[in-house]
Structure formats: structure tokens, C-alpha cells
PDB file of C-alpha atoms in Angstrom:
ATOM      1  CA  GLN A 187      -3.550  14.316  12.420  1.00 88.00           C
ATOM      2  CA  VAL A 188      -2.326  11.394  10.339  1.00 91.00           C
ATOM      3  CA  GLN A 189      -3.748  11.204   6.856  1.00 95.00           C
ATOM      4  CA  LEU A 190      -3.105   8.729   4.037  1.00 97.00           C
ATOM      5  CA  VAL A 191      -4.509   9.419   0.592  1.00 97.00           C
ATOM      6  CA  GLU A 192      -4.299   6.819  -2.183  1.00 97.00           C
ATOM      7  CA  SER A 193      -4.619   7.533  -5.866  1.00 98.00           C
ATOM      8  CA  GLY A 194      -3.893   5.957  -9.211  1.00 98.00           C
ATOM      9  CA  GLY A 195      -6.477   3.219  -9.388  1.00 97.00           C
ATOM     10  CA  GLY A 196      -8.631   2.553 -12.406  1.00 97.00           C
ATOM     11  CA  LEU A 197      -9.663   0.078 -15.048  1.00 98.00           C
ATOM     12  CA  VAL A 198      -6.903  -1.802 -16.837  1.00 98.00           C
ATOM     13  CA  GLN A 199      -6.818  -4.765 -19.189  1.00 98.00           C
ATOM     14  CA  PRO A 200      -5.219  -8.052 -18.161  1.00 98.00           C
ATOM     15  CA  GLY A 201      -1.465  -7.827 -18.614  1.00 98.00           C
ATOM     16  CA  GLY A 202      -1.497  -4.090 -18.091  1.00 98.00           C
ATOM     17  CA  SER A 203       0.142  -1.905 -15.471  1.00 98.00           C
ATOM     18  CA  LEU A 204      -0.845   0.681 -12.915  1.00 98.00           C
ATOM     19  CA  ARG A 205       1.070   2.722 -10.377  1.00 98.00           C
ATOM     20  CA  LEU A 206      -0.654   3.562  -7.140  1.00 98.00           C
ATOM     21  CA  SER A 207       0.407   6.387  -4.854  1.00 98.00           C
ATOM     22  CA  CYS A 208      -0.186   6.955  -1.161  1.00 98.00           C
ATOM     23  CA  ALA A 209       0.551  10.435   0.127  1.00 97.00           C
ATOM     24  CA  ALA A 210       1.090  10.700   3.864  1.00 96.00           C
ATOM     25  CA  SER A 211       0.821  13.643   6.213  1.00 92.00           C
ATOM     26  CA  GLY A 212       0.896  14.095   9.956  1.00 87.00           C
ATOM     27  CA  ILE A 213       3.767  11.652  10.493  1.00 86.00           C
ATOM     28  CA  ILE A 214       7.537  11.708  10.285  1.00 86.00           C
ATOM     29  CA  PHE A 215       7.301   9.785   7.047  1.00 85.00           C
ATOM     30  CA  ARG A 216      10.972   8.883   6.663  1.00 86.00           C
ATOM     31  CA  VAL A 217      10.951   6.778   9.842  1.00 86.00           C
ATOM     32  CA  ASN A 218       7.704   4.959   9.111  1.00 91.00           C
ATOM     33  CA  ALA A 219       7.309   1.591   7.520  1.00 95.00           C
ATOM     34  CA  MET A 220       4.409   1.456   5.079  1.00 97.00           C
ATOM     35  CA  GLU A 221       2.230  -1.356   3.829  1.00 98.00           C
ATOM     36  CA  TRP A 222      -0.120  -1.915   0.916  1.00 98.00           C
ATOM     37  CA  TYR A 223      -3.182  -4.104   1.294  1.00 98.00           C
ATOM     38  CA  ARG A 224      -6.031  -5.069  -0.950  1.00 98.00           C
ATOM     39  CA  GLN A 225      -9.554  -6.186  -0.310  1.00 97.00           C
ATOM     40  CA  ALA A 226     -11.793  -7.840  -2.845  1.00 96.00           C
ATOM     41  CA  PRO A 227     -15.542  -8.304  -2.311  1.00 91.00           C
ATOM     42  CA  GLY A 228     -16.205 -11.251  -0.020  1.00 93.00           C
ATOM     43  CA  LYS A 229     -12.528 -11.773   0.739  1.00 95.00           C
ATOM     44  CA  GLU A 230     -10.303 -10.911   3.668  1.00 96.00           C
ATOM     45  CA  ARG A 231      -7.942  -7.986   3.480  1.00 97.00           C
ATOM     46  CA  GLU A 232      -4.593  -9.165   2.097  1.00 97.00           C
ATOM     47  CA  LEU A 233      -1.131  -7.688   2.537  1.00 98.00           C
ATOM     48  CA  VAL A 234       0.469  -7.227  -0.886  1.00 98.00           C
ATOM     49  CA  ALA A 235       3.591  -5.194  -0.118  1.00 98.00           C
ATOM     50  CA  ALA A 236       5.603  -3.895   2.795  1.00 98.00           C
ATOM     51  CA  ILE A 237       8.409  -1.361   2.731  1.00 98.00           C
ATOM     52  CA  THR A 238      10.574  -0.420   5.685  1.00 96.00           C
ATOM     53  CA  SER A 239      11.848   3.053   6.471  1.00 95.00           C
ATOM     54  CA  GLY A 240      15.101   1.992   4.837  1.00 94.00           C
ATOM     55  CA  GLY A 241      13.386   0.872   1.655  1.00 95.00           C
ATOM     56  CA  LYS A 242      13.549  -2.881   2.183  1.00 97.00           C
ATOM     57  CA  THR A 243      10.553  -4.578   0.623  1.00 98.00           C
ATOM     58  CA  ASP A 244       8.649  -7.812   1.041  1.00 98.00           C
ATOM     59  CA  TYR A 245       5.814  -9.384  -0.932  1.00 98.00           C
ATOM     60  CA  PRO A 246       3.573 -12.433  -0.774  1.00 98.00           C
ATOM     61  CA  ASP A 247       4.005 -15.065  -3.455  1.00 97.00           C
ATOM     62  CA  SER A 248       0.762 -13.985  -5.130  1.00 95.00           C
ATOM     63  CA  VAL A 249       2.318 -10.722  -6.335  1.00 97.00           C
ATOM     64  CA  LYS A 250       6.065 -11.342  -6.087  1.00 97.00           C
ATOM     65  CA  GLY A 251       7.793 -10.440  -9.332  1.00 97.00           C
ATOM     66  CA  ARG A 252       4.826  -8.361 -10.507  1.00 98.00           C
ATOM     67  CA  PHE A 253       4.390  -5.706  -7.807  1.00 98.00           C
ATOM     68  CA  THR A 254       7.066  -3.307  -6.597  1.00 98.00           C
ATOM     69  CA  ALA A 255       6.792  -0.926  -3.670  1.00 98.00           C
ATOM     70  CA  SER A 256       8.946   2.171  -3.431  1.00 98.00           C
ATOM     71  CA  ARG A 257       9.003   5.359  -1.427  1.00 97.00           C
ATOM     72  CA  ASP A 258       9.961   8.993  -1.830  1.00 97.00           C
ATOM     73  CA  ASP A 259      10.783  10.482   1.554  1.00 95.00           C
ATOM     74  CA  VAL A 260      10.915  14.003   0.092  1.00 95.00           C
ATOM     75  CA  LYS A 261       7.372  13.754  -1.226  1.00 96.00           C
ATOM     76  CA  ASN A 262       6.131  11.708   1.765  1.00 96.00           C
ATOM     77  CA  THR A 263       4.702   9.227  -0.701  1.00 97.00           C
ATOM     78  CA  VAL A 264       4.815   5.480  -1.130  1.00 98.00           C
ATOM     79  CA  TYR A 265       4.134   3.848  -4.478  1.00 98.00           C
ATOM     80  CA  LEU A 266       2.981   0.474  -5.689  1.00 98.00           C
ATOM     81  CA  GLN A 267       3.939  -0.378  -9.250  1.00 98.00           C
ATOM     82  CA  MET A 268       1.749  -3.209 -10.474  1.00 98.00           C
ATOM     83  CA  ASN A 269       2.670  -5.030 -13.684  1.00 98.00           C
ATOM     84  CA  SER A 270       1.255  -8.042 -15.499  1.00 98.00           C
ATOM     85  CA  LEU A 271      -2.081  -7.461 -13.823  1.00 98.00           C
ATOM     86  CA  LYS A 272      -4.589 -10.280 -13.632  1.00 97.00           C
ATOM     87  CA  PRO A 273      -8.352 -10.243 -13.099  1.00 97.00           C
ATOM     88  CA  GLU A 274      -7.780 -11.684  -9.636  1.00 96.00           C
ATOM     89  CA  ASP A 275      -5.870  -8.514  -8.723  1.00 97.00           C
ATOM     90  CA  THR A 276      -9.172  -6.639  -8.832  1.00 98.00           C
ATOM     91  CA  ALA A 277      -9.720  -5.085  -5.404  1.00 98.00           C
ATOM     92  CA  VAL A 278      -9.670  -1.902  -3.389  1.00 98.00           C
ATOM     93  CA  TYR A 279      -6.045  -1.116  -2.576  1.00 98.00           C
ATOM     94  CA  LEU A 280      -5.237   0.601   0.692  1.00 98.00           C
ATOM     95  CA  CYS A 281      -2.077   1.844   2.339  1.00 97.00           C
ATOM     96  CA  LYS A 282      -1.362   1.599   6.029  1.00 97.00           C
ATOM     97  CA  THR A 283       1.100   2.874   8.549  1.00 96.00           C
ATOM     98  CA  TRP A 284       1.333   3.023  12.309  1.00 95.00           C
ATOM     99  CA  ILE A 285       2.820   5.006  15.125  1.00 92.00           C
ATOM    100  CA  PHE A 286       3.759   4.221  18.706  1.00 90.00           C
ATOM    101  CA  THR A 287       2.989   6.560  21.563  1.00 89.00           C
ATOM    102  CA  PRO A 288       5.584   7.152  24.312  1.00 92.00           C
ATOM    103  CA  SER A 289       3.753   4.469  26.309  1.00 94.00           C
ATOM    104  CA  ARG A 290       4.266   2.060  23.382  1.00 93.00           C
ATOM    105  CA  THR A 291       0.599   1.946  22.377  1.00 95.00           C
ATOM    106  CA  ARG A 292       0.334   1.318  18.653  1.00 94.00           C
ATOM    107  CA  TYR A 293      -2.122   3.171  16.445  1.00 95.00           C
ATOM    108  CA  ASP A 294      -2.763   1.998  12.887  1.00 96.00           C
ATOM    109  CA  TYR A 295      -3.792   4.384  10.150  1.00 96.00           C
ATOM    110  CA  TRP A 296      -5.419   3.491   6.841  1.00 97.00           C
ATOM    111  CA  GLY A 297      -6.143   5.381   3.701  1.00 97.00           C
ATOM    112  CA  GLN A 298      -9.577   5.370   2.089  1.00 97.00           C
ATOM    113  CA  GLY A 299      -8.482   3.061  -0.705  1.00 97.00           C
ATOM    114  CA  THR A 300      -8.404   3.209  -4.472  1.00 98.00           C
ATOM    115  CA  GLN A 301     -10.258   0.782  -6.747  1.00 98.00           C
ATOM    116  CA  VAL A 302      -8.296  -1.335  -9.196  1.00 98.00           C
ATOM    117  CA  THR A 303     -10.296  -3.286 -11.759  1.00 98.00           C
ATOM    118  CA  VAL A 304      -8.582  -5.668 -14.153  1.00 98.00           C
ATOM    119  CA  SER A 305     -10.909  -6.641 -16.943  1.00 97.00           C
ATOM    120  CA  SER A 306     -11.069  -6.899 -20.702  1.00 95.00           C
TER     121      SER A 306
END
């Protein structure tokens, strides 16, 4: 059973930092790419970071230079370091991964999310 559990959210002032964690189980973590998304009230879910199994990362312009994804394949955990936070970064942050069955059917898995609130 695949399980993703996020942690590390909270309330932070503008300009502050937070580090989110996503602990994975039930998968061969080291071969899985991982993604971080966020969803704010009334807005569509937005990809904010992607990290391949080899550690290559990619970000949208909205967070590039402020957010950094990393992974620890020993701890089966992916991280999202968020710096210079802005009120518009306020959202529920979720991690995602996926697996393919032998018949090449893809199954996506999501964590439950962790709330990040940026406010003075």
C-alpha cells in the first residue's frame, strides 16, 4: 500500500522560510520521481516542484529561485525548502508520486497535504 505523509507546514511571516517533508512508503522510493503541488482556496492545483529519481529538479517561474526540492533515498523522504515566502504562497501543499503496473497502467498517489499560511 502506497502512502505519502506530508509534514512541516505552519504559519510564517512574509519573507520567512519553511521546509516541508513527504515521507513515502509502499514504493521503491529511489526509482520514483516525486512532485510537490499546492492548492489555494478557489484556485486550481499547481505544480511547484518536480524531482526525478536522479535528483534533477524543475520549478515553475512562480517559485523558481525561492523553492528547492531535494530527496533522501535512505529515509524515503522528499523535501521542499521554501524561502522568501509570500502571502500568495499560502495553500495546502501536497506531494505526489506514481507507479506503473506491468501492463503500463499508471496509478497516481497523493498525500493528505499540509497547510502553509504566509501572513503577518
